[in-house]
């Protein structure tokens, strides 16, 4: 009988394969793989937190399509985002690096256009994640403002009130990311338990308290409302923004992939699971809210916000409403922490490949804190600038949400579209996750069509007529980012940015596909170390030891 391998030995073999896979992609393993698959699923679900994001952003869809937009918009966005997640999972299984989309674009693009396409994708993705960080504090601040309005009928919220709460949310998230990196896996596990518990408790409580005074099924699933001034069809499509927000951010798995073991096998599953869980929980939760909501015109106009009003109408108790609101409030804090973690890793990865100004600075990992501290600081600086939109625009909520959904959607669509244009033949055939060919084409084309549609629609103003303060400033923010990226391209990127390494040794893929067989991967790792050593020796620096070449041992 063959000796049984210990779990420690299996984990070691997996980590060896993971490190060799990264090395073959020209990436040095610097971050520790201290996230388990469960804690990574917790992080991904904490970022989507679909039932929380969907319920806290009801103000996006209720005036723009009503319940039909809330419910069926979620299903539409869910199917399309599942197709995008499955499409990107194929890339992740072959190229599990924190760079994600810009790295994948570099792999499959035409050689002549590879640097500029990878550059643009990286800038869009970095911008999208920074905007998504802002949405967590934004939703949390809106819920808190709603609680104050619930208890004080004479309260008039000022923009700076929400701004200060927004800053508080992001400050807590920043401190935990900077000084509590070792706590993040436990925070993520707690986040998924808290989220599922809150989902169940709120659903049971509001249904029990409101019984038998429910809205009809016809109102919940068929009622249409249009208070936007746009034609009905356009209004319903604009309501898709709520579903898009509740399901975007699943590429967090890719940007955190260098911190879980057995990455090429576990990453694709986590990416798809978090979207599927989000659609299911979101559909159930929104249905429960609409059944107990009461008159929808009052929900839309309530100063307590749609979610606060619905919970108060169902329970009849201000104290009970606040207790129930604690669940989404804390969920949004978990989301802010997780999104900021992912945003800092994405910024770090792009800087590591020379994609940002002062890339050497933002590509550093703090030796004691084990986090990309400068990349984290840059994320928080941009989030602070985003918050200033509160002070000048009445449609700031739509602008920031639109910016995150549009930017991340574009970053999902670009690699998938290029792969389709090249016949879906650019990924290695030995990767761990492969879609059936017919379904791969269906998922790719539907996902790209959804991205094109939403990119156009979500930069529209949320309502007509348009004024200077009600304009959707998403297009302005997007234009500024693209302008800066183009200037930086001509100043530096055109000469120095070559993109990440795009050629992957088949031996590494074989080793990752079967983690127990790591000899080939270890051989590749040793060959790379020898090449580095010879290069350093040729420069007159002496031949370094193996330990000096590999900063972190398994």
XYZ file of C-alpha atoms in Angstrom:
554
model
C 0.000 0.000 0.000
C 1.349 3.415 -0.932
C 2.012 5.755 1.993
C -0.717 8.295 2.574
C 0.285 11.894 1.924
C -0.328 14.292 4.775
C -2.466 17.393 4.284
C 0.637 19.477 5.025
C 2.513 17.714 2.251
C -0.369 18.257 -0.168
C -0.527 21.946 0.685
C 3.240 22.233 0.211
C 3.000 20.614 -3.214
C 0.176 22.954 -4.173
C 2.172 26.004 -3.099
C 5.214 24.815 -5.046
C 3.097 24.524 -8.179
C 1.492 27.932 -7.527
C 4.853 29.655 -7.065
C 6.323 28.009 -10.162
C 3.245 28.987 -12.164
C 3.772 32.619 -11.179
C 7.503 32.412 -11.855
C 6.824 31.095 -15.364
C 4.661 34.182 -15.909
C 7.563 36.404 -14.878
C 5.976 37.266 -11.530
C 7.763 36.987 -8.208
C 5.752 35.524 -5.308
C 5.815 38.276 -2.675
C 2.427 38.067 -0.937
C 1.693 35.171 1.412
C -0.932 32.602 0.443
C -2.758 32.879 3.757
C -6.350 32.809 2.401
C -8.208 29.501 2.340
C -10.826 28.894 -0.399
C -13.574 29.591 2.182
C -12.040 32.877 3.302
C -11.533 33.867 -0.353
C -15.186 33.062 -1.093
C -16.024 35.168 1.958
C -14.006 38.058 0.530
C -15.627 37.739 -2.907
C -19.109 37.509 -1.414
C -18.383 40.386 0.971
C -17.506 42.518 -2.052
C -20.620 41.583 -4.028
C -22.795 41.363 -0.880
C -25.608 41.327 -3.379
C -28.628 41.416 -1.090
C -27.140 44.338 0.830
C -26.051 46.339 -2.213
C -29.325 45.673 -4.034
C -31.529 46.680 -1.108
C -29.447 49.738 -0.217
C -29.582 50.948 -3.837
C -33.328 50.546 -4.420
C -33.464 54.259 -5.219
C -31.716 53.473 -8.516
C -34.352 51.103 -9.908
C -37.694 51.887 -8.235
C -38.183 55.228 -10.067
C -36.713 53.703 -13.233
C -38.902 50.691 -13.973
C -40.306 49.943 -10.522
C -40.539 46.329 -9.288
C -40.131 44.927 -12.810
C -36.742 46.604 -13.014
C -35.808 45.593 -9.451
C -36.664 41.896 -9.869
C -36.262 41.113 -13.548
C -33.408 43.562 -13.952
C -31.526 41.518 -11.353
C -32.208 38.285 -13.259
C -31.088 39.885 -16.530
C -27.907 41.280 -14.968
C -27.381 37.963 -13.153
C -27.457 35.809 -16.285
C -25.135 38.197 -18.127
C -22.685 38.473 -15.219
C -22.635 34.683 -14.786
C -21.655 34.438 -18.455
C -18.896 37.012 -17.905
C -17.685 35.226 -14.751
C -17.544 31.869 -16.550
C -15.705 33.503 -19.457
C -13.098 35.102 -17.180
C -12.743 31.885 -15.155
C -11.118 30.311 -18.216
C -8.481 33.039 -18.223
C -7.960 32.765 -14.462
C -7.297 29.023 -14.593
C -4.503 29.544 -17.128
C -3.025 32.808 -15.821
C -3.656 33.142 -12.052
C -1.958 36.474 -11.361
C -3.142 39.526 -9.444
C -3.039 41.552 -12.657
C -6.185 39.878 -13.918
C -7.728 41.460 -16.993
C -4.807 43.563 -18.245
C -2.543 40.513 -17.991
C -5.032 38.369 -19.898
C -5.359 41.022 -22.603
C -1.589 40.964 -22.996
C -1.672 37.187 -23.406
C -4.253 37.023 -26.188
C -3.831 40.322 -28.066
C -2.214 40.820 -31.435
C 1.487 41.399 -30.820
C 1.495 44.848 -32.383
C -1.376 46.106 -30.242
C -0.597 44.219 -27.042
C 1.099 47.013 -25.019
C -1.538 49.708 -25.634
C -4.517 47.340 -25.149
C -3.042 45.954 -21.923
C -2.264 49.503 -20.746
C -5.817 50.782 -21.349
C -7.386 47.718 -19.706
C -5.161 48.099 -16.649
C -6.030 51.780 -16.197
C -9.760 51.108 -16.582
C -9.607 48.237 -14.091
C -7.643 50.225 -11.492
C -10.104 53.121 -11.836
C -13.111 50.780 -11.585
C -11.918 49.242 -8.336
C -11.186 52.602 -6.774
C -14.701 53.749 -7.723
C -16.135 50.545 -6.238
C -14.380 51.305 -2.930
C -16.309 54.570 -2.899
C -19.685 52.846 -3.359
C -19.450 50.936 -0.055
C -18.982 54.076 2.022
C -21.591 55.826 -0.098
C -24.285 53.198 0.561
C -23.393 53.028 4.258
C -23.603 56.808 4.646
C -27.011 56.826 2.952
C -28.364 54.238 5.395
C -27.093 56.227 8.386
C -28.619 59.455 7.017
C -31.886 57.510 6.619
C -31.786 56.400 10.271
C -31.336 60.008 11.414
C -34.274 61.085 9.230
C -36.386 58.271 10.671
C -35.959 59.618 14.198
C -36.032 63.328 13.352
C -38.697 64.520 10.915
C -37.161 68.003 10.853
C -33.683 66.818 9.910
C -32.389 68.171 6.591
C -29.311 66.267 5.437
C -26.482 68.385 4.100
C -23.952 67.002 1.579
C -21.097 67.391 4.048
C -22.934 65.216 6.616
C -22.862 62.279 4.220
C -19.298 63.124 3.205
C -18.035 62.831 6.794
C -19.773 59.468 7.315
C -18.331 58.292 4.004
C -14.817 59.268 5.129
C -15.351 57.429 8.430
C -16.275 54.191 6.625
C -13.203 54.341 4.426
C -10.886 55.314 7.277
C -11.826 52.193 9.263
C -11.320 50.046 6.163
C -7.936 51.646 5.448
C -6.621 51.123 8.987
C -7.657 47.469 9.023
C -6.045 46.888 5.628
C -2.819 48.585 6.621
C -2.294 47.146 10.095
C -4.550 44.080 10.255
C -3.570 42.100 7.157
C -3.222 38.921 9.234
C -6.820 39.393 10.402
C -8.340 39.686 6.919
C -8.956 35.937 6.360
C -10.886 35.794 9.663
C -12.760 39.006 8.825
C -13.793 37.523 5.477
C -15.076 34.309 7.071
C -17.007 36.402 9.586
C -18.363 38.532 6.751
C -20.022 35.654 4.910
C -21.524 34.280 8.154
C -22.805 37.738 9.149
C -24.204 38.375 5.685
C -26.102 35.091 5.368
C -27.370 35.442 8.958
C -28.600 38.984 8.311
C -30.264 37.890 5.095
C -32.214 35.140 6.877
C -33.092 37.190 9.981
C -34.385 40.213 8.041
C -36.438 38.068 5.632
C -38.095 36.106 8.460
C -38.676 39.190 10.639
C -40.317 41.428 8.037
C -42.511 38.640 6.642
C -43.657 37.691 10.145
C -44.290 41.274 11.288
C -46.134 42.340 8.123
C -48.365 39.233 7.936
C -50.976 39.143 6.464
C -50.729 42.661 5.010
C -48.669 41.881 1.911
C -48.529 43.505 -1.504
C -49.900 41.359 -4.308
C -47.714 39.169 -6.473
C -48.864 41.210 -9.466
C -47.410 44.386 -7.908
C -44.148 42.670 -6.901
C -43.402 40.994 -10.226
C -45.317 42.989 -12.850
C -45.737 46.599 -11.705
C -43.934 49.208 -13.823
C -43.048 52.746 -12.665
C -41.328 55.485 -14.642
C -40.529 58.746 -12.853
C -37.403 59.537 -14.889
C -38.712 61.455 -17.905
C -37.046 58.934 -20.229
C -39.139 56.673 -22.525
C -40.306 53.509 -20.749
C -37.859 51.164 -22.485
C -34.857 53.374 -21.758
C -36.014 53.881 -18.156
C -36.188 50.109 -17.569
C -32.729 49.613 -19.040
C -31.335 52.399 -16.837
C -32.761 50.478 -13.861
C -30.323 47.668 -14.704
C -27.716 49.771 -12.907
C -29.006 48.426 -9.577
C -28.550 44.788 -10.655
C -25.173 45.632 -12.176
C -23.970 47.156 -8.890
C -25.154 44.160 -6.856
C -23.211 41.690 -9.004
C -20.079 43.553 -10.081
C -16.651 43.014 -8.541
C -16.350 39.239 -8.977
C -12.882 39.748 -10.495
C -11.744 40.284 -6.890
C -10.885 36.582 -6.966
C -8.391 37.256 -9.749
C -6.709 40.188 -8.012
C -6.382 38.186 -4.760
C -5.410 34.941 -6.503
C -1.749 35.145 -5.452
C -2.855 34.771 -1.833
C -4.665 31.394 -2.001
C -3.164 27.914 -2.505
C -4.125 25.711 -5.473
C -5.036 28.929 -7.250
C -5.664 27.672 -10.798
C -8.220 25.125 -9.578
C -9.959 27.009 -6.756
C -10.027 30.516 -8.272
C -12.421 29.839 -11.191
C -14.905 28.052 -8.924
C -14.934 30.902 -6.397
C -15.438 33.481 -9.156
C -18.585 31.725 -10.430
C -19.952 30.698 -7.013
C -19.988 34.250 -5.629
C -22.098 35.531 -8.550
C -24.525 32.585 -8.333
C -24.969 33.092 -4.574
C -25.511 36.805 -5.161
C -28.279 36.248 -7.718
C -30.134 33.716 -5.536
C -29.968 35.701 -2.285
C -30.705 38.967 -4.076
C -33.837 37.630 -5.789
C -35.248 36.239 -2.543
C -34.421 39.334 -0.497
C -35.802 41.849 -2.985
C -38.982 39.795 -3.342
C -39.473 39.828 0.437
C -38.919 43.601 0.599
C -41.418 44.327 -2.146
C -44.071 42.075 -0.615
C -43.969 44.077 2.643
C -43.158 47.514 1.151
C -46.637 49.031 1.160
C -47.367 51.941 -1.250
C -44.388 52.245 -3.605
C -44.806 55.989 -4.161
C -44.138 56.505 -0.445
C -41.137 54.166 -0.600
C -39.622 56.242 -3.403
C -40.186 59.623 -1.729
C -39.368 58.681 1.890
C -36.534 60.732 3.490
C -35.556 57.571 5.414
C -34.574 55.953 2.122
C -36.329 53.001 0.437
C -34.797 50.286 2.644
C -35.360 52.170 5.913
C -38.962 52.960 4.994
C -39.743 49.348 3.995
C -38.319 47.922 7.229
C -40.203 50.506 9.299
C -43.446 49.874 7.418
C -43.066 46.112 7.967
C -42.105 46.183 11.662
C -43.925 49.329 12.828
C -41.010 49.973 15.181
C -38.196 52.496 14.843
C -35.984 50.534 17.244
C -36.685 47.326 15.343
C -35.857 49.040 12.068
C -32.510 50.238 13.389
C -31.674 46.770 14.724
C -32.378 45.241 11.325
C -30.421 47.979 9.538
C -27.358 47.054 11.593
C -26.968 43.969 9.412
C -26.553 45.818 6.083
C -24.579 48.606 7.785
C -21.963 46.165 9.071
C -22.098 44.198 5.806
C -21.161 47.393 3.988
C -18.230 47.896 6.364
C -17.044 44.363 5.575
C -17.504 45.209 1.892
C -15.463 48.408 2.223
C -12.613 46.434 3.831
C -12.648 43.705 1.185
C -12.993 46.055 -1.779
C -10.127 48.186 -0.510
C -7.983 45.057 -0.112
C -8.674 44.054 -3.701
C -8.220 47.562 -5.083
C -4.813 47.896 -3.434
C -3.720 44.502 -4.862
C -4.882 45.487 -8.350
C -3.003 48.791 -8.128
C 0.094 46.990 -6.827
C -0.021 44.416 -9.644
C -0.337 47.049 -12.384
C 2.475 49.101 -10.872
C 4.598 45.924 -10.687
C 4.405 45.768 -14.486
C 5.204 49.473 -14.857
C 1.697 50.676 -15.697
C 1.406 53.638 -13.296
C 3.367 56.831 -12.676
C 5.981 56.195 -9.970
C 5.453 52.443 -10.462
C 8.444 51.478 -8.319
C 6.858 53.248 -5.374
C 3.413 51.672 -5.762
C 4.831 48.198 -6.484
C 6.450 47.903 -3.056
C 5.271 45.474 -0.384
C 5.894 46.660 3.182
C 8.314 44.111 4.700
C 6.684 44.081 8.154
C 3.036 44.739 7.416
C 3.100 42.447 4.337
C 0.794 44.769 2.379
C 1.349 47.073 -0.621
C 1.118 50.127 1.627
C 1.761 52.794 -1.015
C -0.833 51.263 -3.355
C -3.293 51.264 -0.451
C -2.567 54.947 0.214
C -3.135 55.820 -3.456
C -6.494 54.023 -3.394
C -7.595 56.051 -0.373
C -6.471 59.315 -1.936
C -8.569 58.681 -5.051
C -11.545 57.607 -2.896
C -11.278 60.927 -1.038
C -11.409 62.786 -4.360
C -14.465 60.740 -5.383
C -16.171 61.780 -2.170
C -15.852 65.423 -3.139
C -18.485 64.803 -5.856
C -20.999 64.766 -2.959
C -20.362 68.417 -2.359
C -21.274 69.567 -5.859
C -23.715 67.160 -7.513
C -27.218 66.041 -6.608
C -26.717 62.872 -8.666
C -23.396 61.939 -7.067
C -24.772 58.518 -6.109
C -25.552 57.631 -9.722
C -22.245 59.043 -10.950
C -20.058 57.007 -8.603
C -22.070 53.802 -8.988
C -22.113 54.205 -12.774
C -18.366 54.817 -12.840
C -17.628 51.584 -10.954
C -20.059 49.403 -12.925
C -19.064 50.806 -16.331
C -15.307 50.626 -15.704
C -15.348 47.101 -14.273
C -17.739 45.941 -16.987
C -15.403 47.249 -19.684
C -12.455 45.490 -18.060
C -14.440 42.223 -18.168
C -15.531 42.687 -21.759
C -12.194 43.605 -23.364
C -10.341 40.266 -22.867
C -13.473 38.259 -23.700
C -14.090 40.274 -26.900
C -10.484 39.890 -28.062
C -10.624 36.162 -27.383
C -13.775 35.895 -29.536
C -12.209 37.921 -32.355
C -9.306 35.470 -32.345
C -11.565 32.411 -32.504
C -11.334 31.442 -28.806
C -8.012 29.785 -29.593
C -5.565 31.902 -27.610
C -5.781 30.160 -24.216
C -3.711 27.010 -23.539
C -5.679 23.793 -24.023
C -4.281 22.238 -20.826
C -5.801 24.800 -18.434
C -7.751 23.497 -15.432
C -11.114 25.114 -16.306
C -12.550 24.821 -19.835
C -16.075 25.674 -20.987
C -17.724 23.449 -23.607
C -17.097 25.110 -26.967
C -20.757 25.865 -27.754
C -21.407 27.313 -24.309
C -18.119 29.212 -24.367
C -19.219 31.093 -27.497
C -22.687 31.745 -26.047
C -21.325 33.019 -22.710
C -18.662 35.156 -24.366
C -21.002 36.828 -26.866
C -23.819 37.443 -24.371
C -21.374 38.892 -21.849
C -19.788 41.225 -24.408
C -23.237 42.383 -25.640
C -24.247 43.211 -22.057
C -21.055 45.204 -21.520
C -21.603 47.235 -24.698
C -25.225 48.001 -23.767
C -24.529 49.017 -20.167
C -21.441 51.059 -21.060
C -23.599 53.283 -23.238
C -26.660 53.416 -20.962
C -25.036 53.964 -17.591
C -23.433 57.247 -18.582
C -26.908 58.697 -19.283
C -28.322 61.163 -16.726
C -30.688 59.339 -14.335
C -33.611 61.672 -15.096
C -34.780 64.381 -17.479
C -34.542 67.359 -17.774
C -30.798 67.593 -17.122
C -29.211 70.418 -15.134
C -25.629 71.094 -14.167
C -26.077 69.485 -10.758
C -28.186 66.512 -11.914
C -25.887 65.496 -14.757
C -24.288 62.050 -14.547
C -20.648 62.963 -13.973
C -19.547 59.383 -14.618
C -18.610 60.340 -18.179
C -16.516 63.262 -16.906
C -14.624 61.098 -14.399
C -14.106 58.442 -17.050
C -12.840 60.988 -19.549
C -10.347 62.407 -17.042
C -8.942 58.945 -16.295
C -8.587 58.094 -19.999
C -6.921 61.460 -20.645
C -4.389 60.914 -17.827
C -3.692 57.367 -19.036
C -3.067 58.576 -22.604
C -0.764 61.367 -21.456
C 1.137 58.876 -19.299
C 1.291 56.482 -22.259
C 3.003 59.019 -24.503
C 5.265 60.299 -21.705
C 6.397 56.913 -20.400
C 4.352 53.872 -21.344
C 5.012 53.896 -25.080
C 8.748 53.594 -24.444
C 8.922 51.455 -21.318
C 5.690 49.455 -20.888
C 5.993 46.020 -22.469
C 3.211 44.417 -20.462
C 3.444 41.250 -18.376
C 5.082 38.063 -19.608
C 2.726 36.250 -21.961
C 4.373 32.919 -22.726
C 3.545 30.097 -20.316
C 5.454 26.826 -20.192
C 3.153 23.827 -20.747
C 4.953 21.892 -17.971
C 3.690 24.387 -15.441
C 0.084 24.027 -16.591
C 0.404 20.244 -16.356
C 1.718 20.524 -12.807
C -1.053 22.896 -11.763
C -3.732 20.734 -13.379
C -2.493 17.879 -11.162
C -1.094 19.544 -8.033
C 0.381 16.319 -6.669
C 2.794 16.250 -9.612
C 4.986 19.278 -9.050
C 8.286 18.026 -10.409
C 7.854 19.807 -13.730
C 6.891 23.044 -11.997
C 9.801 22.788 -9.580
C 12.152 22.221 -12.519
C 10.870 25.368 -14.212
C 11.350 27.295 -10.976
C 14.957 26.065 -10.649
C 15.686 26.960 -14.276
C 14.349 30.479 -13.737
C 16.421 30.868 -10.563
C 19.547 29.721 -12.419
C 18.891 32.213 -15.217
C 18.521 35.034 -12.692
C 21.683 33.965 -10.884
C 23.706 33.850 -14.105
C 22.432 37.285 -15.117
C 23.395 38.784 -11.761
C 26.798 37.076 -11.865
C 27.423 38.456 -15.352
C 26.764 41.944 -13.988
C 29.563 41.460 -11.492
C 27.411 41.114 -8.428
C 28.457 37.584 -7.548
C 26.267 34.521 -7.754
C 23.427 34.771 -5.186
C 22.163 31.857 -3.178
C 18.814 30.166 -3.867
C 17.440 31.732 -0.701
C 18.330 35.204 -1.934
C 16.585 34.587 -5.242
C 13.343 33.439 -3.642
C 12.293 35.871 -0.954
C 9.627 33.618 0.563
C 10.040 29.904 1.201
C 7.111 27.549 1.202
